[in-house]
Short mmCIF file of C-alpha atoms and ligand atoms in Angstrom, two decimals:
data_model
loop_
_atom_site.label_atom_id
_atom_site.label_comp_id
_atom_site.label_asym_id
_atom_site.label_seq_id
_atom_site.Cartn_x
_atom_site.Cartn_y
_atom_site.Cartn_z
CA THR A 720 -12.21 -5.66 -12.83
CA ILE A 721 -11.99 -6.53 -8.89
CA VAL A 722 -15.25 -8.92 -7.32
CA GLY A 723 -13.91 -9.76 -4.18
CA ILE A 724 -11.89 -7.86 -1.46
CA GLY A 725 -10.55 -8.65 1.71
CA LYS A 726 -7.75 -7.12 4.43
CA ALA A 727 -5.85 -8.19 7.20
CA ILE A 728 -5.35 -5.50 10.48
CA PRO A 729 -3.10 -6.55 13.05
CA SER A 730 -5.03 -6.27 15.91
CA LYS A 731 -2.01 -4.20 18.15
CA VAL A 732 -1.94 -0.71 18.59
CA ILE A 733 1.20 1.43 18.72
CA THR A 734 -0.05 5.05 20.05
CA ASN A 735 1.75 8.13 18.93
CA HIS A 736 2.18 8.43 22.81
CA ASP A 737 3.34 5.29 23.15
CA LEU A 738 6.26 6.00 20.71
CA GLU A 739 7.32 9.17 22.95
CA ARG A 740 8.18 6.44 25.06
CA LEU A 741 10.70 5.02 22.52
CA VAL A 742 12.56 8.20 20.68
CA ASN A 743 11.97 12.27 21.00
CA THR A 744 9.22 13.34 19.66
CA THR A 745 5.66 13.62 20.22
CA ASP A 746 2.07 13.19 19.39
CA GLU A 747 1.93 17.29 18.82
CA TRP A 748 5.09 16.39 16.13
CA ILE A 749 3.84 13.45 14.41
CA VAL A 750 0.02 14.63 13.79
CA THR A 751 0.93 18.04 12.60
CA ARG A 752 4.03 16.78 10.20
CA THR A 753 1.82 13.36 8.83
CA GLY A 754 -1.34 13.25 10.27
CA ILE A 755 -0.78 9.42 11.88
CA ARG A 756 -2.09 9.09 15.16
CA GLU A 757 -1.61 4.99 15.25
CA ARG A 758 0.00 2.34 13.50
CA ARG A 759 -0.81 -1.21 13.41
CA VAL A 760 2.01 -4.06 14.51
CA VAL A 761 1.94 -7.59 13.74
CA PRO A 762 3.47 -9.87 17.24
CA ASP A 763 6.79 -11.90 17.15
CA GLY A 764 6.39 -15.03 15.12
CA VAL A 765 3.17 -13.33 12.56
CA THR A 766 4.71 -12.84 9.12
CA THR A 767 3.91 -11.01 5.81
CA SER A 768 2.51 -14.30 4.23
CA ASP A 769 -0.15 -14.73 7.47
CA LEU A 770 -1.25 -10.91 6.80
CA GLY A 771 -1.48 -11.87 3.09
CA PHE A 772 -3.21 -14.95 3.84
CA GLU A 773 -5.91 -13.84 5.83
CA ALA A 774 -6.81 -11.12 3.81
CA ALA A 775 -7.04 -13.46 0.79
CA THR A 776 -8.92 -16.31 2.12
CA GLU A 777 -11.69 -12.95 2.69
CA ALA A 778 -11.01 -11.80 -1.12
CA LEU A 779 -11.51 -15.60 -1.96
CA ARG A 780 -14.68 -15.88 -0.11
CA ASP A 781 -16.29 -12.49 -0.61
CA ALA A 782 -15.34 -13.32 -4.67
CA GLY A 783 -16.92 -17.01 -4.44
CA VAL A 784 -13.71 -18.01 -6.30
CA ASP A 785 -12.23 -21.32 -5.03
CA ALA A 786 -8.35 -21.02 -4.72
CA ALA A 787 -7.65 -24.28 -6.87
CA ASP A 788 -9.13 -21.58 -9.93
CA LEU A 789 -7.02 -19.42 -9.38
CA ASP A 790 -4.45 -18.88 -11.90
CA LEU A 791 -2.14 -16.51 -10.51
CA ILE A 792 -1.05 -15.25 -7.56
CA ILE A 793 0.88 -11.76 -7.18
CA VAL A 794 2.04 -10.59 -4.31
CA GLY A 795 3.48 -6.75 -3.79
CA THR A 796 5.60 -6.18 -0.98
CA ALA A 797 8.95 -4.80 0.00
CA THR A 798 8.70 -7.28 3.61
CA PRO A 799 8.81 -10.25 1.65
CA ASP A 800 8.86 -13.58 4.54
CA MET A 801 12.70 -14.16 2.98
CA ILE A 802 14.36 -13.20 -0.40
CA LEU A 803 13.52 -16.68 -1.79
CA PRO A 804 11.39 -18.21 -1.91
CA ALA A 805 8.38 -15.42 -3.43
CA THR A 806 5.83 -14.61 -0.45
CA ALA A 807 3.37 -15.60 -3.11
CA CYS A 808 4.56 -18.99 -3.44
CA ILE A 809 4.21 -19.38 0.46
CA LEU A 810 0.60 -18.30 0.12
CA GLN A 811 0.09 -20.70 -2.89
CA ASP A 812 0.63 -23.52 -0.97
CA ARG A 813 -1.71 -22.26 1.97
CA LEU A 814 -4.18 -21.60 -0.15
CA GLY A 815 -4.39 -24.84 -1.74
CA ALA A 816 -4.01 -22.74 -5.35
CA ARG A 817 -2.83 -25.51 -6.92
CA HIS A 818 -3.27 -24.34 -11.00
CA ALA A 819 -1.61 -21.20 -10.44
CA GLY A 820 1.76 -19.16 -11.04
CA ALA A 821 2.77 -17.42 -8.60
CA PHE A 822 5.67 -14.13 -7.86
CA ASP A 823 6.08 -10.91 -5.95
CA VAL A 824 6.35 -7.68 -7.38
CA SER A 825 8.81 -5.67 -5.84
CA ALA A 826 8.28 -1.73 -6.51
CA ALA A 827 8.16 -0.80 -2.82
CA CYS A 828 5.01 1.49 -1.86
CA THR A 829 3.83 1.27 -5.60
CA SER A 830 3.60 -2.82 -5.54
CA TRP A 831 0.24 -3.68 -5.74
CA VAL A 832 -0.70 -0.80 -7.90
CA TYR A 833 2.36 -2.80 -10.67
CA ALA A 834 0.51 -5.97 -9.24
CA ALA A 835 -2.60 -5.14 -10.58
CA ALA A 836 -1.33 -4.23 -13.97
CA MET A 837 0.23 -6.97 -14.27
CA ALA A 838 -3.25 -8.97 -13.40
CA HIS A 839 -4.66 -6.36 -15.86
CA GLY A 840 -2.54 -7.71 -18.34
CA TYR A 841 -2.56 -10.85 -18.12
CA ILE A 842 -6.58 -11.61 -18.22
CA ALA A 843 -7.06 -8.93 -21.08
CA ALA A 844 -4.18 -10.82 -22.75
CA GLY A 845 -6.71 -13.99 -22.08
CA LEU A 846 -3.81 -15.48 -20.07
CA ALA A 847 -5.30 -15.72 -16.77
CA GLU A 848 -9.47 -16.06 -15.45
CA ASN A 849 -9.02 -15.73 -11.96
CA VAL A 850 -5.67 -13.77 -10.56
CA LEU A 851 -5.66 -12.49 -6.42
CA VAL A 852 -3.42 -9.43 -6.53
CA VAL A 853 -2.37 -9.14 -2.89
CA GLY A 854 -0.44 -6.61 -1.46
CA ALA A 855 0.98 -7.08 2.32
CA GLU A 856 3.69 -5.79 4.99
CA THR A 857 5.06 -6.08 8.24
CA LEU A 858 7.30 -3.02 8.15
CA SER A 859 7.77 -2.97 11.85
CA LYS A 860 10.70 -5.66 11.00
CA ILE A 861 12.58 -3.41 8.70
CA THR A 862 11.62 -0.21 11.01
CA ASN A 863 14.75 0.60 14.00
CA TRP A 864 12.47 1.67 16.75
CA ARG A 865 15.46 3.50 17.72
CA ASP A 866 15.32 6.08 14.59
CA ARG A 867 12.35 8.61 15.33
CA ASP A 868 12.90 9.73 11.37
CA THR A 869 11.38 6.81 10.40
CA CYS A 870 9.78 4.54 13.09
CA VAL A 871 6.38 7.60 13.34
CA LEU A 872 5.52 6.50 10.03
CA PHE A 873 5.64 2.82 9.39
CA GLY A 874 2.86 0.02 10.13
CA ASP A 875 1.85 -3.32 9.23
CA SER A 876 -1.49 -4.40 7.19
CA ALA A 877 -2.07 -6.72 3.82
CA ALA A 878 -5.42 -6.48 1.54
CA ALA A 879 -6.06 -8.25 -1.36
CA VAL A 880 -8.75 -8.65 -4.27
CA VAL A 881 -9.68 -11.19 -6.90
CA MET A 882 -9.89 -9.84 -10.17
CA ARG A 883 -11.66 -11.32 -13.35
CA PRO A 884 -12.17 -10.13 -16.98
CA ALA A 885 -15.35 -7.91 -17.78
CA PRO A 886 -17.02 -5.85 -20.57
CA VAL A 887 -14.15 -3.08 -21.42
CA GLY A 888 -15.27 0.10 -19.63
CA GLN A 889 -15.90 -2.19 -16.64
CA GLY A 890 -13.29 -2.44 -14.06
CA PHE A 891 -9.94 -1.33 -15.00
CA LEU A 892 -9.27 1.26 -17.68
CA SER A 893 -5.94 2.41 -17.72
CA PHE A 894 -2.60 2.26 -15.91
CA VAL A 895 0.48 4.60 -15.28
CA LEU A 896 3.58 3.23 -14.49
CA GLY A 897 6.69 5.41 -13.36
CA ALA A 898 10.17 4.72 -11.87
CA ASP A 899 12.98 6.92 -11.62
CA GLY A 900 16.14 4.90 -10.28
CA SER A 901 18.66 7.81 -9.60
CA GLY A 902 16.54 8.40 -6.84
CA GLY A 903 17.00 4.75 -5.40
CA SER A 904 18.97 5.91 -2.46
CA LEU A 905 16.49 8.01 -0.75
CA LEU A 906 14.23 4.90 0.63
CA SER A 907 16.34 2.14 0.98
CA LEU A 908 17.07 -1.32 3.26
CA PRO A 909 20.64 -1.88 1.74
CA ALA A 910 22.35 -4.94 3.85
CA GLY A 911 20.87 -8.66 3.16
CA GLY A 912 20.82 -8.54 -0.82
CA SER A 913 24.09 -9.21 -3.28
CA ARG A 914 25.52 -5.44 -2.65
CA ALA A 915 25.62 -5.92 1.03
CA PRO A 916 25.46 -9.80 2.02
CA ALA A 917 23.90 -10.10 5.35
CA SER A 918 26.74 -9.73 8.21
CA PHE A 919 27.85 -8.60 11.80
CA GLU A 920 28.97 -5.57 10.08
CA THR A 921 25.85 -4.57 8.25
CA VAL A 922 23.94 -5.40 11.51
CA GLU A 923 26.24 -3.32 13.43
CA ARG A 924 26.09 -0.14 11.29
CA GLY A 925 21.87 -1.09 11.57
CA LEU A 926 21.91 -1.75 7.29
CA HIS A 927 19.24 -4.11 7.64
CA TYR A 928 16.89 -1.43 8.63
CA LEU A 929 15.18 1.23 6.08
CA GLN A 930 16.31 4.40 5.78
CA MET A 931 15.12 7.14 4.17
CA ASN A 932 15.45 10.93 3.36
CA GLY A 933 12.11 11.80 3.93
CA ARG A 934 12.56 15.45 2.84
CA GLU A 935 13.45 14.05 -1.17
CA VAL A 936 10.95 11.66 -0.91
CA TYR A 937 8.21 14.08 -0.04
CA LYS A 938 9.22 16.40 -2.78
CA PHE A 939 8.78 14.06 -5.27
CA ALA A 940 5.75 12.37 -4.21
CA VAL A 941 3.90 16.51 -4.43
CA ARG A 942 5.16 16.13 -7.87
CA CYS A 943 4.49 12.75 -9.14
CA ILE A 944 1.38 12.05 -7.40
CA PRO A 945 -1.09 14.69 -9.32
CA ARG A 946 0.97 13.96 -13.16
CA ALA A 947 0.43 10.40 -12.34
CA ILE A 948 -3.47 11.17 -11.96
CA ALA A 949 -3.62 13.26 -14.52
CA SER A 950 -2.09 11.25 -17.05
CA VAL A 951 -3.96 7.83 -16.00
CA ALA A 952 -7.40 10.68 -16.58
CA GLU A 953 -6.06 11.29 -19.40
CA GLN A 954 -5.33 7.57 -20.51
CA ALA A 955 -9.05 6.39 -19.59
CA GLY A 956 -10.98 9.65 -21.53
CA ILE A 957 -12.28 10.80 -18.06
CA ALA A 958 -12.32 13.99 -16.72
CA LEU A 959 -11.50 14.75 -13.02
CA GLU A 960 -14.57 16.18 -11.78
CA ASP A 961 -16.08 12.43 -13.08
CA VAL A 962 -14.04 10.82 -10.59
CA ALA A 963 -16.35 9.56 -7.46
CA CYS A 964 -13.40 8.76 -5.09
CA PHE A 965 -9.29 9.11 -5.10
CA ILE A 966 -7.56 6.51 -3.45
CA PRO A 967 -4.23 7.67 -2.65
CA HIS A 968 -1.23 5.84 -0.27
CA GLN A 969 -1.22 6.85 3.07
CA ALA A 970 2.22 7.88 3.55
CA ASN A 971 1.18 11.37 4.78
CA ILE A 972 -1.83 13.89 4.97
CA ARG A 973 0.40 17.33 3.45
CA ILE A 974 1.42 14.88 0.58
CA ILE A 975 -2.41 13.65 -0.16
CA ASP A 976 -3.70 17.79 0.73
CA ALA A 977 -0.57 19.06 -1.57
CA ALA A 978 -2.26 16.70 -4.34
CA ALA A 979 -5.77 17.86 -4.16
CA GLU A 980 -4.73 21.14 -4.74
CA ARG A 981 -2.24 21.21 -6.91
CA LEU A 982 -4.78 19.18 -9.19
CA GLY A 983 -7.80 21.77 -7.78
CA GLN A 984 -10.07 18.67 -6.96
CA PRO A 985 -12.47 18.75 -3.39
CA ARG A 986 -10.19 17.21 -0.69
CA GLU A 987 -13.34 15.24 0.53
CA LYS A 988 -12.85 13.04 -2.91
CA PHE A 989 -9.66 11.68 -1.13
CA PHE A 990 -10.05 8.79 0.78
CA VAL A 991 -7.70 9.19 4.01
CA ASN A 992 -6.98 6.32 7.11
CA VAL A 993 -3.67 7.43 7.42
CA GLU A 994 -4.50 8.33 10.61
CA ARG A 995 -5.43 4.66 12.04
CA TYR A 996 -2.76 2.91 10.03
CA GLY A 997 0.15 5.25 9.16
CA ASN A 998 2.17 3.88 5.72
CA THR A 999 1.84 0.50 5.27
CA SER A 1000 3.37 0.81 1.70
CA SER A 1001 2.44 -1.58 -0.69
CA ALA A 1002 -1.02 -2.50 1.57
CA SER A 1003 -1.95 1.10 1.78
CA VAL A 1004 -4.17 1.41 -1.31
CA PRO A 1005 -5.89 -2.08 -1.38
CA VAL A 1006 -6.58 -1.83 2.77
CA ALA A 1007 -7.54 2.14 1.69
CA LEU A 1008 -9.84 0.66 -1.18
CA TYR A 1009 -11.33 -1.46 1.36
CA GLU A 1010 -12.21 0.57 4.18
CA ALA A 1011 -13.61 3.51 1.14
CA TRP A 1012 -15.97 0.01 -0.21
CA GLU A 1013 -16.73 -1.19 3.24
CA GLU A 1014 -17.73 2.85 4.26
CA GLY A 1015 -19.81 3.66 1.59
CA ARG A 1016 -17.53 5.52 -0.10
CA ILE A 1017 -17.96 3.61 -3.52
CA ALA A 1018 -20.86 2.22 -5.13
CA PRO A 1019 -21.34 0.21 -8.82
CA GLY A 1020 -20.73 2.81 -11.80
CA ASP A 1021 -18.32 5.27 -10.52
CA LEU A 1022 -15.50 6.19 -11.12
CA LEU A 1023 -11.99 5.93 -8.89
CA ILE A 1024 -8.68 6.54 -9.43
CA LEU A 1025 -5.95 4.73 -7.35
CA VAL A 1026 -2.17 6.05 -6.85
CA ALA A 1027 0.60 4.98 -5.11
CA PHE A 1028 4.36 6.33 -5.34
CA GLY A 1029 7.83 5.19 -2.87
CA GLY A 1030 11.10 3.52 -3.09
CA GLY A 1031 12.51 3.01 -5.90
CA LEU A 1032 11.73 5.49 -6.85
CA THR A 1033 8.83 4.46 -8.19
CA TRP A 1034 5.24 5.48 -8.80
CA GLY A 1035 1.68 4.38 -10.48
CA ALA A 1036 -2.20 5.37 -10.49
CA CYS A 1037 -5.04 3.36 -12.29
CA ALA A 1038 -8.75 4.47 -13.29
CA LEU A 1039 -10.99 1.82 -12.64
CA ARG A 1040 -14.97 1.97 -13.09
CA TRP A 1041 -15.99 0.32 -9.75
CA THR A 1042 -18.24 -3.16 -10.41
CA LYS A 1043 -18.94 -4.01 -7.18
CA ALA A 1044 -22.05 -4.08 -4.61
CA GLY A 1045 -21.75 -2.82 -1.26
CA PRO A 1046 -20.56 -4.97 1.59
CA GLN A 1047 -23.31 -7.55 2.97
CA THR A 1048 -24.21 -6.26 6.33
CA ALA A 1049 -26.52 -9.26 7.49
CA GLU A 1050 -25.13 -12.12 8.48
O1 UT7 B 514 5.37 5.70 0.92
C1 UT7 B 514 6.96 6.19 1.12
C2 UT7 B 514 7.54 6.61 2.04
N1 UT7 B 514 7.69 8.14 2.32
C3 UT7 B 514 7.35 9.12 3.03
O2 UT7 B 514 5.98 8.93 1.96
C4 UT7 B 514 8.22 10.60 3.50
C5 UT7 B 514 7.75 11.66 2.88
N2 UT7 B 514 8.18 12.19 3.45
C6 UT7 B 514 8.02 12.66 4.48
O3 UT7 B 514 6.14 12.16 4.82
C7 UT7 B 514 8.61 14.30 5.49
O4 UT7 B 514 9.26 14.29 4.77
C8 UT7 B 514 8.57 13.76 7.00
C9 UT7 B 514 7.02 13.15 7.85
C10 UT7 B 514 9.21 12.26 7.16
C11 UT7 B 514 9.20 14.67 8.01
O5 UT7 B 514 8.59 16.03 7.66
P1 UT7 B 514 9.40 17.30 7.29
O6 UT7 B 514 8.70 18.10 7.83
O7 UT7 B 514 9.53 16.90 5.75
O8 UT7 B 514 10.24 17.56 8.35
P2 UT7 B 514 11.65 17.63 8.42
O9 UT7 B 514 12.57 16.44 7.75
O10 UT7 B 514 11.76 18.51 7.26
O11 UT7 B 514 12.44 17.57 9.84
C12 UT7 B 514 12.06 18.95 10.66
C13 UT7 B 514 12.35 18.72 11.72
C14 UT7 B 514 14.08 18.49 11.59
O12 UT7 B 514 14.44 19.29 13.07
P3 UT7 B 514 15.35 20.51 12.50
O13 UT7 B 514 16.46 19.99 11.40
O14 UT7 B 514 14.69 20.94 11.76
O15 UT7 B 514 15.95 20.68 14.05
C15 UT7 B 514 13.60 16.83 12.16
O16 UT7 B 514 14.96 16.16 13.16
O17 UT7 B 514 11.63 17.56 12.82
C16 UT7 B 514 12.69 16.55 13.27
N3 UT7 B 514 11.96 15.31 13.18
C17 UT7 B 514 11.72 15.27 14.54
N4 UT7 B 514 10.88 15.71 15.32
C18 UT7 B 514 10.41 15.05 16.70
C19 UT7 B 514 12.49 14.33 12.60
N5 UT7 B 514 11.62 13.51 12.76
C20 UT7 B 514 11.05 13.81 13.72
C21 UT7 B 514 9.78 13.07 14.92
N6 UT7 B 514 9.56 13.87 16.05
N7 UT7 B 514 9.54 11.60 15.05
#
């Protein structure tokens, strides 16, 4: 189960009106098509591991777990500090987690859910006791700020949780992970790997930026979210009516509305903060979880379903019985 949680939100805000000055777009288009009003971006020089470190430090403090007692650090990210070494290793060093294994998970916006599934498996198998699971992104670094199709959508942030063993029936109940690699080209960052190593030409053609076929990804998301939610609920043996709160990937308010409608669930049960942060990829679900908890939307004993989708194509969902009391307000 989750025993500690933390987040890192950059202070710099970019509003839709700021973007009107950069590309041919309007606040009205962005709000009606996506629900996004503003997003956060890191200043120059701040990296994904910096955000991950801030979120992890809060999560460890909240859990009362010492970094030296971590067995494993898993970072979900599409924007690692560099291809090699893993961002999880950079974090391991900065945290002083000298007994922890560390690796990154690459499943685009689904990375944190994939990472939580791995942490759950390690803990359930008795291979680890204290696992740090981070979702951290600086998408502003791979965004083409001259491409209106993508630059209005994304933002930077991070969140982290500490997971520990719990009795069966408490904490995570079931996971569903899926992939359809045939849709890989719908959302990709083509250059910088072995297929198109970085060169003057790749930079000239903008292949080091995120490329997306938004409409196709939208259709995929609307199909896959209700299916993933229904399937993870069935595996956990729970009815959707008994779920207190759904925490979906925050990509587009219309995708969340469509999922609620298809599932016949009240829209108020879906937590939403996309208007403030845009799509922060693998950070989106854990940041939303943090804020649902912070705002008192979830309480110990509540059933939750978390769901994400993204490049790969990938999707993932988990059902959990929340066990953490609300944040301490008396400081
Ligand atoms: O984590 C997973 C990552 N990706 C996603 O979740 C994205 C999923 N897709 C979406 O959220 C939506 O498809 C978008 C928000 C990206 C686009 O919304 P849409 O309703 O599918 O719009 P569209 O792509 O069909 O474009 C409609 C029009 C086009 O103009 P024409 O061809 O109709 O003349 C676009 O050129 O809107 C135009 N457009 C814009 N106009 C103003 C596209 N981007 C913009 C923009 N401002 N920023």
